[in-house]
Coordinates of C-alpha atoms in Angstrom, one line a residue:
M160 CA -2.5 17.0 -10.9
A161 CA -0.8 19.7 -13.0
I162 CA 2.0 18.4 -15.2
S163 CA 4.2 19.8 -17.9
M164 CA 3.5 19.3 -21.6
M165 CA 6.5 16.9 -21.8
E166 CA 5.3 14.9 -18.8
A167 CA 1.9 14.6 -20.5
Y168 CA 3.6 13.4 -23.8
T169 CA 5.6 10.8 -21.8
I170 CA 2.5 9.5 -20.0
E171 CA 0.5 9.3 -23.2
L172 CA 3.3 7.6 -25.0
L173 CA 3.6 4.9 -22.3
K174 CA -0.2 4.5 -22.1
N175 CA -0.4 3.8 -25.8
H176 CA 2.2 1.0 -25.5
P177 CA 2.1 -2.2 -23.5
Y178 CA 3.0 -0.7 -20.1
T179 CA 0.6 -0.5 -17.1
F180 CA 1.1 2.0 -14.3
E181 CA 2.3 -0.8 -12.0
Q182 CA 5.0 -1.7 -14.6
I183 CA 6.2 1.9 -14.9
K184 CA 6.2 2.2 -11.1
H185 CA 8.3 -1.0 -10.9
F186 CA 10.8 0.3 -13.5
I187 CA 11.2 3.6 -11.6
E188 CA 11.4 2.1 -8.1
N189 CA 14.0 -0.5 -9.2
D190 CA 16.0 1.9 -11.2
E191 CA 15.2 0.0 -14.4
L192 CA 14.1 3.0 -16.5
H193 CA 16.7 2.1 -19.1
L194 CA 14.2 -0.6 -20.2
L195 CA 11.9 2.3 -21.3
T196 CA 14.6 4.5 -22.8
N197 CA 15.8 1.7 -25.0
S198 CA 12.4 1.8 -26.8
Y199 CA 11.4 5.5 -26.4
D200 CA 13.2 8.8 -26.2
I201 CA 11.7 10.0 -22.9
D202 CA 12.7 12.1 -20.0
T203 CA 13.0 9.5 -17.2
D204 CA 14.0 12.1 -14.6
S205 CA 10.5 13.7 -14.7
L206 CA 8.9 10.3 -14.2
R207 CA 11.1 9.6 -11.2
I208 CA 10.3 13.0 -9.7
L209 CA 6.6 12.6 -10.3
L210 CA 6.5 9.2 -8.6
K211 CA 8.7 10.3 -5.7
E212 CA 6.6 13.4 -5.0
N213 CA 3.2 11.7 -5.1
A214 CA 2.7 8.2 -6.4
K215 CA -1.1 8.4 -6.0
E216 CA -1.2 11.6 -8.1
M217 CA 1.0 10.0 -10.7
E218 CA -1.3 7.0 -10.9
Q219 CA -4.2 9.4 -11.4
A220 CA -2.3 11.2 -14.1
F221 CA -1.6 7.9 -15.8
A222 CA -5.3 7.3 -15.7
G223 CA -5.8 10.6 -17.6
N224 CA -6.7 12.8 -14.6
Y225 CA -4.2 15.6 -15.2
E226 CA -4.1 19.2 -16.3
V227 CA -1.2 20.4 -18.5
K228 CA 0.3 23.6 -16.9
F229 CA 0.8 25.4 -20.2
V230 CA -0.7 24.2 -23.5
T231 CA 0.6 25.5 -26.8
M232 CA -1.3 25.1 -30.0
N233 CA 1.0 22.4 -31.3
G234 CA 0.9 20.8 -27.9
L235 CA -2.9 20.7 -28.0
K236 CA -2.9 19.1 -31.5
N237 CA -0.4 16.5 -30.3
L238 CA -2.3 15.6 -27.1
L239 CA -5.6 15.4 -29.1
R240 CA -3.8 12.9 -31.4
M241 CA -2.0 10.9 -28.6
R242 CA -4.7 10.8 -26.0
F243 CA -8.0 10.9 -28.0
Q244 CA -6.8 9.6 -31.5
I245 CA -8.1 12.9 -33.0
S246 CA -6.2 13.7 -36.2
D247 CA -5.7 17.0 -38.0
D248 CA -8.4 16.3 -40.5
Q249 CA -11.1 16.1 -37.8
Y250 CA -11.0 19.9 -37.0
E251 CA -10.1 23.2 -38.6
L252 CA -7.7 25.8 -37.2
L253 CA -9.1 29.2 -36.3
A254 CA -8.0 31.9 -38.8
E255 CA -6.4 33.8 -35.9
G256 CA -4.2 30.7 -35.2
N257 CA -5.2 30.7 -31.5
G258 CA -7.4 27.6 -31.5
L259 CA -9.4 25.1 -33.5
H260 CA -13.0 24.5 -34.2
F261 CA -15.5 22.1 -35.8
L262 CA -14.2 19.3 -33.6
Q263 CA -16.9 16.7 -33.0
V264 CA -16.6 14.9 -29.7
D265 CA -19.0 13.4 -27.2
S266 CA -19.7 15.0 -23.9
I267 CA -17.3 12.6 -22.0
T268 CA -14.4 13.4 -24.3
E269 CA -15.3 17.1 -24.1
Q270 CA -15.0 17.0 -20.3
Q271 CA -11.7 15.1 -20.5
I272 CA -10.4 17.8 -22.8
R273 CA -11.7 20.6 -20.5
G274 CA -9.9 18.9 -17.6
M275 CA -6.7 18.5 -19.4
L276 CA -6.4 22.1 -20.7
S277 CA -4.7 24.9 -18.7
S278 CA -6.9 27.8 -17.5
N279 CA -6.0 30.1 -20.4
W280 CA -7.9 27.8 -22.8
K281 CA -11.7 28.2 -23.5
V282 CA -14.0 25.5 -24.7
E283 CA -17.3 26.2 -26.3
R284 CA -19.9 23.8 -27.5
S285 CA -22.2 24.5 -30.5
G286 CA -24.4 21.5 -31.2
E287 CA -22.3 18.5 -32.0
Q288 CA -19.0 20.4 -32.2
I289 CA -16.6 22.2 -29.9
T290 CA -14.3 25.1 -30.3
L291 CA -11.0 25.4 -28.3
Y292 CA -9.2 28.7 -28.2
V293 CA -7.0 31.0 -26.1

């Protein structure tokens, strides 16, 4: 499922807090999204639309099976932090400003990152490290 950067942020924010997909679905279906917005500044309209268009795909996205339609450099850094708990001190930015390198991740995390990135991003492995760039 291809989603926007903001939808990915929203999903990752909710996943890192005590909400299951079934709870989120219940809030949306029962028009109780205010229970979420009281705690977080999120775009509830996008959640409502995602669920209405395809609940199964939204559940897959909530499980981490999504591609972000357009990933910016700052968006990448934020998603690495939110989804994989990868902080800024775990990689270096490329001198050109179009990516990052020296990121040590296992092959499973690498595949999840590859699946999340839009097609304009490249991922290369060199030993224990990967480089991500546009």
